[in-house]
Amino acid sequence: MEEKRLGVIGYALAPKKQNSFIRDSLLSLAKSRGVEFVRVDSEKPLADQGPFDCVLHKLYGDDWKRQLREFQARYPNAVVLDSPEAIERLHNRISMLQVVSELEIEDRTETFGIPKQIVIYDKATLVDPQAWESLKFPVIAKPLVADGSAKSHKMALVFTRDALNKLKPPIVLQEFVNHGGVIFKVYVVGEHVRCVKRKSLPDVSEEKALGVSEDLLSFSQVSNLANHDAVNDSDGYYRLMHLDDTEMPPDAFVVRIARGLRRALRLNLFNFDVIRDARYGNRYLIIDINYFPGYAKMPGYEAVLTEFFCDVMLQKHRVLSDEGNAHVSPNEKEESLQV
Ligand SMILES: Nc1ncnc2c1ncn2[C@@H]1O[C@H](COP(=O)(O)OP(=O)(O)OP(=O)(O)O)[C@@H](O)[C@H]1O
Ligand SMILES: O=P(O)(O)O[C@H]1[C@H](OP(=O)(O)O)[C@@H](OP(=O)(O)O)[C@@H](O)[C@@H](O)[C@@H]1OP(=O)(O)O
Ligand SMILES: [Mg+2]
Ligand SMILES: [Mg+2]
């Protein structure tokens, strides 16, 4: 039975995201807590729709950003999850990871950072040895832009300097770090943090790097590959990893990083990929941060997300009732969402 009407969330998502995220199980649980979901009609201006208490979105482009601005001007009390300016930082693989160096986290046993990386904007720099002299091969070449397009996920494991001329800048060259073939994906939903294990690229030994038949290996979204894809890979490069044997990073450490990133990024909905450097065993490297990832892959995602949306609505009501007593600026309102 519906307890109390908390509010309406307008969602603006690409069809694939809508299909995976907006499930009946989420809608009914949210409804039982007084939260209703309404699809934003992409054929009409956002500001002419609603009213919504909250807009949940993962769309790209200037037109969408303009629509959000117009909506916010018309409904200054509505909550936009998340702010397009904050999301934009994740659309560039350099600014995305710069935030890691801003974190001030002390841990007695574990350390963290990012792999060594450089950015290459043009072909000329790509073939200039000075540019990548300091990098140790193999490296992973990643498109600089991470805008959700299929192209932005196309990576290459590059074994030799000679292979660099096959790449198309702008790219980031990041040192490949052996990590036992397992990646940790940390899902953040407001204050909630959940870490899961996924398959990753297998380690590359020095002999293997010397013996490869190709000096460049292309791949895309490895952690989403089904296990049988990996096993059937014709040259046997991928193999089934024993995820169960891999120890998880300490919970408290992961939560501290997640909360630090959330504050620094001013985002509520994201995940980040972490690998454990096989050379040390207590050193963790953050390699990727994604806005509004595939939460539906998280067991029990409905309860976690519902709890979060209820909190957002309750905080909004709280801010509004405070506003009756004193003036609260829009910035302060946003701040209050960041617990
Ligand atoms: N520096 C690295 N060292 C070792 N493996 C890496 C490194 N960077 C990336 N990988 C591997 O390559 C995969 C893809 O890299 P990354 O996560 O940056 O790409 P993405 O396309 O943004 O991924 P996602 O689908 O999570 O958005 C990782 O999941 C991991 O398996
Ligand atoms: O679609 P999936 O469920 O695989 O979710 C993936 C999501 O795609 P979607 O937003 O189109 O859904 C990706 O977003 P873009 O970089 O392409 O913007 C990125 O966030 C991945 O990291 C997510 O995979 P996960 O990290 O959760 O495994
Ligand atoms: Mg990733
Ligand atoms: Mg990514």
Tab-separated table of C-alpha atoms and ligand atoms in Angstrom:
chain	number	residue	atom	x	y	z
A	1	MET	CA	0.000	0.000	0.000
A	2	GLU	CA	1.210	3.509	-0.805
A	3	GLU	CA	2.463	5.192	2.401
A	4	LYS	CA	2.684	8.812	1.336
A	5	ARG	CA	3.159	10.677	-1.953
A	6	LEU	CA	6.788	11.730	-1.932
A	7	GLY	CA	7.178	12.935	-5.491
A	8	VAL	CA	7.526	12.363	-9.223
A	9	ILE	CA	10.765	11.547	-11.035
A	10	GLY	CA	10.979	12.357	-14.731
A	11	TYR	CA	13.501	10.095	-16.448
A	12	ALA	CA	15.324	10.905	-19.671
A	13	LEU	CA	17.376	7.912	-20.759
A	14	ALA	CA	18.566	6.306	-23.987
A	15	PRO	CA	16.354	3.337	-25.011
A	16	LYS	CA	18.935	0.715	-23.926
A	17	LYS	CA	19.313	2.324	-20.513
A	18	GLN	CA	15.563	2.719	-20.122
A	19	ASN	CA	15.046	-0.986	-20.849
A	20	SER	CA	17.646	-2.147	-18.369
A	21	PHE	CA	16.939	0.319	-15.564
A	22	ILE	CA	13.204	1.074	-15.633
A	23	ARG	CA	11.919	-2.367	-14.640
A	24	ASP	CA	8.496	-3.146	-13.210
A	25	SER	CA	10.209	-4.363	-10.043
A	26	LEU	CA	11.752	-0.893	-9.535
A	27	LEU	CA	8.543	0.959	-10.423
A	28	SER	CA	6.399	-1.039	-8.017
A	29	LEU	CA	8.824	-0.820	-5.098
A	30	ALA	CA	9.258	2.933	-5.622
A	31	LYS	CA	5.484	3.369	-5.904
A	32	SER	CA	4.949	1.559	-2.605
A	33	ARG	CA	7.178	4.230	-1.049
A	34	GLY	CA	5.359	7.103	-2.752
A	35	VAL	CA	7.791	7.719	-5.618
A	36	GLU	CA	6.438	7.709	-9.158
A	37	PHE	CA	8.456	7.509	-12.410
A	38	VAL	CA	7.335	9.301	-15.582
A	39	ARG	CA	9.179	9.062	-18.909
A	40	VAL	CA	10.324	12.370	-20.376
A	41	ASP	CA	9.033	12.730	-23.935
A	42	SER	CA	12.078	13.494	-26.101
A	43	GLU	CA	9.807	15.062	-28.753
A	44	LYS	CA	8.770	17.875	-26.412
A	45	PRO	CA	10.791	20.469	-24.499
A	46	LEU	CA	11.591	19.239	-20.981
A	47	ALA	CA	10.434	22.508	-19.401
A	48	ASP	CA	6.938	21.979	-20.860
A	49	GLN	CA	6.633	18.604	-19.136
A	50	GLY	CA	6.038	17.537	-15.582
A	51	PRO	CA	6.032	19.088	-13.133
A	52	PHE	CA	8.740	16.785	-11.820
A	53	ASP	CA	10.249	16.893	-8.353
A	54	CYS	CA	13.357	15.337	-9.782
A	55	VAL	CA	14.848	14.707	-13.231
A	56	LEU	CA	16.969	11.602	-13.660
A	57	HIS	CA	18.973	11.716	-16.855
A	58	LYS	CA	21.769	10.287	-18.966
A	59	LEU	CA	21.663	12.092	-22.294
A	60	TYR	CA	24.381	14.018	-24.071
A	61	GLY	CA	24.743	17.204	-26.113
A	62	ASP	CA	24.266	20.961	-25.929
A	63	ASP	CA	20.571	20.831	-26.711
A	64	TRP	CA	19.916	18.588	-23.715
A	65	LYS	CA	22.004	20.822	-21.433
A	66	ARG	CA	20.004	23.839	-22.620
A	67	GLN	CA	16.748	21.986	-21.920
A	68	LEU	CA	17.934	21.187	-18.400
A	69	ARG	CA	18.823	24.844	-17.816
A	70	GLU	CA	15.401	25.967	-19.014
A	71	PHE	CA	13.707	23.360	-16.844
A	72	GLN	CA	15.725	24.444	-13.805
A	73	ALA	CA	14.868	28.103	-14.460
A	74	ARG	CA	11.185	27.228	-14.547
A	75	TYR	CA	11.310	24.824	-11.586
A	76	PRO	CA	14.113	26.085	-9.328
A	77	ASN	CA	13.121	23.662	-6.574
A	78	ALA	CA	13.384	20.542	-8.728
A	79	VAL	CA	16.424	18.294	-8.228
A	80	VAL	CA	18.450	17.381	-11.316
A	81	LEU	CA	20.353	14.095	-10.954
A	82	ASP	CA	23.085	14.848	-11.604
A	83	SER	CA	24.280	18.306	-12.641
A	84	PRO	CA	25.383	18.289	-16.320
A	85	GLU	CA	28.535	20.279	-15.466
A	86	ALA	CA	29.566	17.670	-12.905
A	87	ILE	CA	28.847	14.826	-15.320
A	88	GLU	CA	30.907	16.501	-18.023
A	89	ARG	CA	34.114	15.987	-16.061
A	90	LEU	CA	33.712	12.262	-16.727
A	91	HIS	CA	33.541	12.768	-20.486
A	92	ASN	CA	37.286	13.228	-20.721
A	93	ARG	CA	39.567	10.425	-19.491
A	94	ILE	CA	42.142	12.901	-18.163
A	95	SER	CA	39.832	15.180	-16.129
A	96	MET	CA	37.973	12.064	-15.004
A	97	LEU	CA	40.985	10.669	-13.147
A	98	GLN	CA	42.493	13.995	-12.041
A	99	VAL	CA	39.963	13.981	-9.241
A	100	VAL	CA	41.693	10.947	-7.690
A	101	SER	CA	44.715	13.085	-6.832
A	102	GLU	CA	42.418	15.550	-5.009
A	103	LEU	CA	41.357	12.903	-2.504
A	104	GLU	CA	42.799	13.071	0.975
A	105	ILE	CA	42.395	9.604	2.397
A	106	GLU	CA	44.637	8.040	4.986
A	107	ASP	CA	44.751	4.280	5.244
A	108	ARG	CA	47.174	2.324	7.362
A	109	THR	CA	47.534	-0.654	5.029
A	110	GLU	CA	46.206	0.198	1.564
A	111	THR	CA	47.305	2.836	-0.952
A	112	PHE	CA	45.653	4.082	-4.134
A	113	GLY	CA	46.294	6.168	-7.229
A	114	ILE	CA	45.992	5.966	-11.007
A	115	PRO	CA	48.244	4.276	-13.590
A	116	LYS	CA	50.860	6.423	-15.264
A	117	GLN	CA	49.314	7.991	-18.359
A	118	ILE	CA	49.821	10.647	-21.018
A	119	VAL	CA	47.478	12.310	-23.476
A	120	ILE	CA	48.250	12.509	-27.205
A	121	TYR	CA	46.288	14.990	-29.288
A	122	ASP	CA	47.785	14.495	-32.761
A	123	LYS	CA	49.595	12.057	-35.049
A	124	ALA	CA	52.840	14.045	-34.947
A	125	THR	CA	53.135	13.695	-31.168
A	126	LEU	CA	52.232	10.020	-31.430
A	127	VAL	CA	55.372	9.290	-33.398
A	128	ASP	CA	57.562	11.592	-31.299
A	129	PRO	CA	59.578	9.321	-28.945
A	130	GLN	CA	59.950	12.148	-26.415
A	131	ALA	CA	56.218	12.113	-25.814
A	132	TRP	CA	56.054	8.523	-24.549
A	133	GLU	CA	59.656	7.972	-23.480
A	134	SER	CA	58.656	7.745	-19.822
A	135	LEU	CA	55.991	5.084	-20.388
A	136	LYS	CA	56.605	1.384	-19.852
A	137	PHE	CA	55.051	-0.969	-22.433
A	138	PRO	CA	52.555	-2.576	-22.825
A	139	VAL	CA	50.143	0.348	-22.627
A	140	ILE	CA	46.406	0.627	-23.134
A	141	ALA	CA	45.302	3.205	-25.676
A	142	LYS	CA	41.926	4.697	-24.755
A	143	PRO	CA	39.915	7.317	-26.657
A	144	LEU	CA	40.310	10.627	-24.797
A	145	VAL	CA	36.581	11.236	-25.005
A	146	ALA	CA	34.309	9.025	-22.913
A	147	ASP	CA	30.910	10.149	-24.163
A	148	GLY	CA	29.048	6.830	-24.090
A	149	SER	CA	29.459	6.179	-27.825
A	150	ALA	CA	30.618	2.723	-28.956
A	151	LYS	CA	33.763	4.451	-30.264
A	152	SER	CA	34.611	5.796	-26.808
A	153	HIS	CA	34.874	2.226	-25.467
A	154	LYS	CA	37.272	0.999	-28.204
A	155	MET	CA	40.578	0.218	-26.533
A	156	ALA	CA	43.840	-1.293	-27.703
A	157	LEU	CA	46.505	-3.116	-25.768
A	158	VAL	CA	49.726	-1.932	-27.382
A	159	PHE	CA	52.867	-4.031	-26.943
A	160	THR	CA	55.447	-2.088	-28.931
A	161	ARG	CA	56.308	1.502	-29.746
A	162	ASP	CA	56.135	0.696	-33.458
A	163	ALA	CA	52.439	-0.134	-33.131
A	164	LEU	CA	51.606	3.375	-31.924
A	165	ASN	CA	51.233	4.661	-35.472
A	166	LYS	CA	48.132	2.468	-35.864
A	167	LEU	CA	46.273	4.577	-33.313
A	168	LYS	CA	43.967	7.537	-33.919
A	169	PRO	CA	44.462	10.513	-31.558
A	170	PRO	CA	43.160	12.110	-29.429
A	171	ILE	CA	43.986	9.238	-27.099
A	172	VAL	CA	45.231	8.506	-23.615
A	173	LEU	CA	48.134	6.058	-23.317
A	174	GLN	CA	47.957	4.363	-19.945
A	175	GLU	CA	50.425	1.837	-18.600
A	176	PHE	CA	48.960	-1.638	-18.468
A	177	VAL	CA	49.191	-2.916	-14.899
A	178	ASN	CA	49.019	-6.645	-14.152
A	179	HIS	CA	46.175	-7.250	-11.701
A	180	GLY	CA	45.313	-10.947	-11.776
A	181	GLY	CA	42.616	-10.638	-14.445
A	182	VAL	CA	39.929	-9.391	-12.065
A	183	ILE	CA	38.556	-5.878	-11.800
A	184	PHE	CA	36.525	-4.389	-8.956
A	185	LYS	CA	33.552	-2.268	-9.929
A	186	VAL	CA	32.378	0.036	-7.177
A	187	TYR	CA	28.798	1.235	-7.589
A	188	VAL	CA	27.858	4.451	-5.802
A	189	VAL	CA	24.238	5.551	-5.240
A	190	GLY	CA	24.321	8.585	-2.992
A	191	GLU	CA	25.729	7.337	0.309
A	192	HIS	CA	25.349	3.703	-0.685
A	193	VAL	CA	28.442	1.854	-1.938
A	194	ARG	CA	28.624	-1.674	-3.382
A	195	CYS	CA	31.758	-3.360	-4.745
A	196	VAL	CA	31.555	-6.328	-7.155
A	197	LYS	CA	34.146	-8.421	-9.013
A	198	ARG	CA	34.238	-8.735	-12.789
A	199	LYS	CA	36.429	-10.342	-15.390
A	200	SER	CA	39.223	-8.176	-16.778
A	201	LEU	CA	42.167	-8.545	-19.143
A	202	PRO	CA	44.567	-11.319	-18.084
A	203	ASP	CA	48.071	-10.479	-16.876
A	204	VAL	CA	50.800	-10.019	-19.470
A	205	SER	CA	54.160	-11.562	-18.614
A	206	GLU	CA	57.377	-10.261	-20.204
A	207	GLU	CA	57.712	-13.490	-22.220
A	208	LYS	CA	54.135	-13.178	-23.421
A	209	ALA	CA	54.712	-9.545	-24.413
A	210	LEU	CA	57.772	-10.585	-26.431
A	211	GLY	CA	56.052	-13.574	-28.037
A	212	VAL	CA	52.804	-11.953	-29.207
A	213	SER	CA	52.045	-12.363	-32.891
A	214	GLU	CA	50.234	-9.001	-33.044
A	215	ASP	CA	51.803	-5.866	-31.609
A	216	LEU	CA	48.364	-4.382	-30.949
A	217	LEU	CA	45.215	-6.050	-29.624
A	218	SER	CA	41.845	-4.278	-29.886
A	219	PHE	CA	39.015	-4.851	-27.405
A	220	SER	CA	35.876	-3.258	-26.064
A	221	GLN	CA	33.938	-3.501	-22.749
A	222	VAL	CA	35.749	-6.626	-21.513
A	223	SER	CA	33.950	-6.687	-18.170
A	224	ASN	CA	30.621	-7.093	-19.971
A	225	LEU	CA	31.765	-10.157	-21.961
A	226	ALA	CA	30.010	-13.395	-21.007
A	227	ASN	CA	32.426	-16.033	-19.731
A	228	HIS	CA	31.916	-18.245	-22.783
A	229	ASP	CA	33.049	-15.389	-25.077
A	230	ALA	CA	36.306	-15.296	-23.209
A	231	VAL	CA	36.816	-19.068	-23.284
A	232	ASN	CA	36.014	-19.378	-26.986
A	233	ASP	CA	38.382	-16.620	-28.014
A	234	SER	CA	40.242	-18.168	-30.951
A	235	ASP	CA	43.853	-17.360	-30.003
A	236	GLY	CA	43.203	-18.261	-26.377
A	237	TYR	CA	44.205	-14.812	-25.231
A	238	TYR	CA	41.281	-14.470	-22.869
A	239	ARG	CA	40.621	-17.252	-20.443
A	240	LEU	CA	38.062	-17.927	-17.823
A	241	MET	CA	39.113	-16.201	-14.645
A	242	HIS	CA	38.387	-17.687	-11.261
A	243	LEU	CA	36.559	-14.728	-9.875
A	244	ASP	CA	35.660	-16.613	-6.691
A	245	ASP	CA	39.314	-17.030	-5.699
A	246	THR	CA	39.991	-13.301	-5.756
A	247	GLU	CA	39.962	-11.491	-2.454
A	248	MET	CA	37.901	-8.312	-2.262
A	249	PRO	CA	39.554	-5.013	-1.265
A	250	PRO	CA	38.783	-4.002	2.345
A	251	ASP	CA	35.237	-2.578	2.605
A	252	ALA	CA	36.142	0.456	4.693
A	253	PHE	CA	38.877	1.454	2.225
A	254	VAL	CA	36.527	1.207	-0.762
A	255	VAL	CA	33.816	3.185	1.024
A	256	ARG	CA	36.268	5.960	1.937
A	257	ILE	CA	37.370	6.320	-1.678
A	258	ALA	CA	33.779	6.198	-2.929
A	259	ARG	CA	32.630	8.925	-0.514
A	260	GLY	CA	35.696	11.031	-1.327
A	261	LEU	CA	35.016	10.755	-5.052
A	262	ARG	CA	31.354	11.554	-4.556
A	263	ARG	CA	32.175	14.783	-2.772
A	264	ALA	CA	34.956	15.823	-5.142
A	265	LEU	CA	32.918	15.031	-8.244
A	266	ARG	CA	29.636	16.347	-6.821
A	267	LEU	CA	27.897	13.318	-8.274
A	268	ASN	CA	25.418	10.902	-6.725
A	269	LEU	CA	25.172	8.237	-9.414
A	270	PHE	CA	28.396	6.701	-10.735
A	271	ASN	CA	30.698	3.728	-10.560
A	272	PHE	CA	34.464	3.407	-10.729
A	273	ASP	CA	36.745	0.576	-11.822
A	274	VAL	CA	39.606	-0.415	-9.556
A	275	ILE	CA	42.438	-2.895	-10.104
A	276	ARG	CA	44.861	-4.271	-7.518
A	277	ASP	CA	48.456	-3.889	-8.675
A	278	ALA	CA	49.858	-7.452	-8.747
A	279	ARG	CA	53.336	-6.120	-7.883
A	280	TYR	CA	52.258	-4.910	-4.429
A	281	GLY	CA	49.005	-6.536	-3.379
A	282	ASN	CA	47.956	-3.551	-1.251
A	283	ARG	CA	48.081	-0.885	-3.981
A	284	TYR	CA	44.878	-0.060	-5.847
A	285	LEU	CA	44.568	1.880	-9.089
A	286	ILE	CA	41.433	3.638	-10.292
A	287	ILE	CA	41.222	3.315	-14.067
A	288	ASP	CA	37.737	4.472	-15.061
A	289	ILE	CA	34.754	6.403	-13.670
A	290	ASN	CA	31.322	6.156	-15.306
A	291	TYR	CA	28.198	8.239	-14.855
A	292	PHE	CA	24.937	6.327	-14.174
A	293	PRO	CA	26.325	2.852	-14.954
A	294	GLY	CA	24.431	-0.434	-15.290
A	295	TYR	CA	22.881	-0.495	-11.814
A	296	ALA	CA	20.447	-3.235	-12.822
A	297	LYS	CA	23.424	-5.636	-12.809
A	298	MET	CA	23.703	-5.035	-9.059
A	299	PRO	CA	21.647	-7.633	-7.161
A	300	GLY	CA	18.790	-5.901	-5.322
A	301	TYR	CA	19.308	-2.627	-7.190
A	302	GLU	CA	15.600	-1.774	-6.800
A	303	ALA	CA	15.842	-1.435	-2.999
A	304	VAL	CA	19.069	0.595	-3.097
A	305	LEU	CA	17.812	3.009	-5.729
A	306	THR	CA	14.370	3.363	-4.112
A	307	GLU	CA	15.966	4.207	-0.774
A	308	PHE	CA	18.106	6.828	-2.481
A	309	PHE	CA	15.210	8.442	-4.372
A	310	CYS	CA	13.158	8.582	-1.169
A	311	ASP	CA	16.072	10.343	0.561
A	312	VAL	CA	16.339	12.827	-2.305
A	313	MET	CA	12.617	13.630	-2.040
A	314	LEU	CA	12.705	13.927	1.745
A	315	GLN	CA	15.733	16.224	1.611
A	316	LYS	CA	14.006	18.346	-0.988
A	317	HIS	CA	10.961	18.718	1.253
A	318	ARG	CA	13.240	19.531	4.185
A	319	VAL	CA	15.113	22.224	2.244
A	320	LEU	CA	11.833	23.717	1.081
A	321	SER	CA	10.412	23.878	4.576
A	322	ASP	CA	13.660	25.455	5.814
A	323	GLU	CA	13.348	27.939	2.992
A	324	GLY	CA	10.070	29.054	4.520
A	325	ASN	CA	12.128	30.244	7.474
A	326	ALA	CA	15.353	31.431	5.857
A	327	HIS	CA	16.689	31.973	2.374
A	328	VAL	CA	18.580	29.001	0.900
A	329	SER	CA	20.475	29.537	-2.348
A	330	PRO	CA	20.291	26.904	-5.140
A	331	ASN	CA	23.938	26.063	-4.426
A	332	GLU	CA	23.208	25.337	-0.817
A	333	LYS	CA	20.333	23.160	-1.939
A	334	GLU	CA	22.653	21.081	-4.102
A	335	GLU	CA	25.149	20.921	-1.264
A	336	SER	CA	22.525	19.504	1.048
A	337	LEU	CA	22.121	16.530	-1.282
A	338	GLN	CA	25.783	15.702	-0.772
A	339	VAL	CA	25.648	14.164	2.659
B	1	LIG	N1	45.727	0.533	-16.883
B	1	LIG	C1	45.153	-0.649	-17.028
B	1	LIG	N2	45.814	-1.782	-16.674
B	1	LIG	C2	45.245	-2.989	-16.831
B	1	LIG	N3	44.013	-3.185	-17.369
B	1	LIG	C3	43.311	-2.094	-17.738
B	1	LIG	C4	43.843	-0.779	-17.588
B	1	LIG	N4	42.942	0.093	-18.064
B	1	LIG	C5	41.894	-0.630	-18.488
B	1	LIG	N5	42.108	-1.953	-18.300
B	1	LIG	C6	41.186	-3.033	-18.701
B	1	LIG	O1	40.460	-2.568	-19.815
B	1	LIG	C7	39.063	-2.477	-19.509
B	1	LIG	C8	38.466	-1.268	-20.185
B	1	LIG	O2	39.062	-0.097	-19.718
B	1	LIG	P1	38.143	1.115	-19.184
B	1	LIG	O3	37.403	0.649	-17.981
B	1	LIG	O4	39.004	2.307	-19.045
B	1	LIG	O5	37.162	1.283	-20.437
B	1	LIG	P2	35.636	1.713	-20.575
B	1	LIG	O6	35.228	1.422	-21.960
B	1	LIG	O7	35.498	3.114	-20.108
B	1	LIG	O8	34.877	0.717	-19.570
B	1	LIG	P3	33.337	0.776	-19.068
B	1	LIG	O9	32.580	-0.183	-19.880
B	1	LIG	O10	33.478	0.356	-17.627
B	1	LIG	O11	32.896	2.192	-19.206
B	1	LIG	C9	39.008	-2.459	-17.977
B	1	LIG	O12	37.769	-2.950	-17.513
B	1	LIG	C10	40.166	-3.377	-17.632
B	1	LIG	O13	39.782	-4.741	-17.828
B	2	LIG	O1	24.766	-0.860	-20.340
B	2	LIG	P1	25.483	-1.407	-19.163
B	2	LIG	O2	24.533	-1.939	-18.154
B	2	LIG	O3	26.542	-2.360	-19.536
B	2	LIG	O4	26.178	-0.173	-18.415
B	2	LIG	C1	27.388	0.408	-18.860
B	2	LIG	C2	27.073	1.798	-19.316
B	2	LIG	O5	26.245	1.744	-20.479
B	2	LIG	P2	24.792	2.408	-20.588
B	2	LIG	O6	24.774	3.714	-19.868
B	2	LIG	O7	24.598	2.545	-22.039
B	2	LIG	O8	23.836	1.436	-19.949
B	2	LIG	C3	28.339	2.532	-19.727
B	2	LIG	O9	27.984	3.852	-20.012
B	2	LIG	P3	28.715	4.702	-21.132
B	2	LIG	O10	30.158	4.818	-20.740
B	2	LIG	O11	28.535	3.930	-22.415
B	2	LIG	O12	28.005	5.999	-21.098
B	2	LIG	C4	29.357	2.546	-18.603
B	2	LIG	O13	28.838	3.265	-17.506
B	2	LIG	C5	29.643	1.121	-18.179
B	2	LIG	O14	30.569	1.169	-17.134
B	2	LIG	C6	28.358	0.424	-17.714
B	2	LIG	O15	28.657	-0.930	-17.367
B	2	LIG	P4	29.042	-1.328	-15.874
B	2	LIG	O16	30.215	-0.479	-15.485
B	2	LIG	O17	27.852	-1.082	-14.993
B	2	LIG	O18	29.361	-2.767	-16.021
B	3	MG	MG	35.545	0.582	-17.254
B	4	MG	MG	34.096	3.834	-18.779
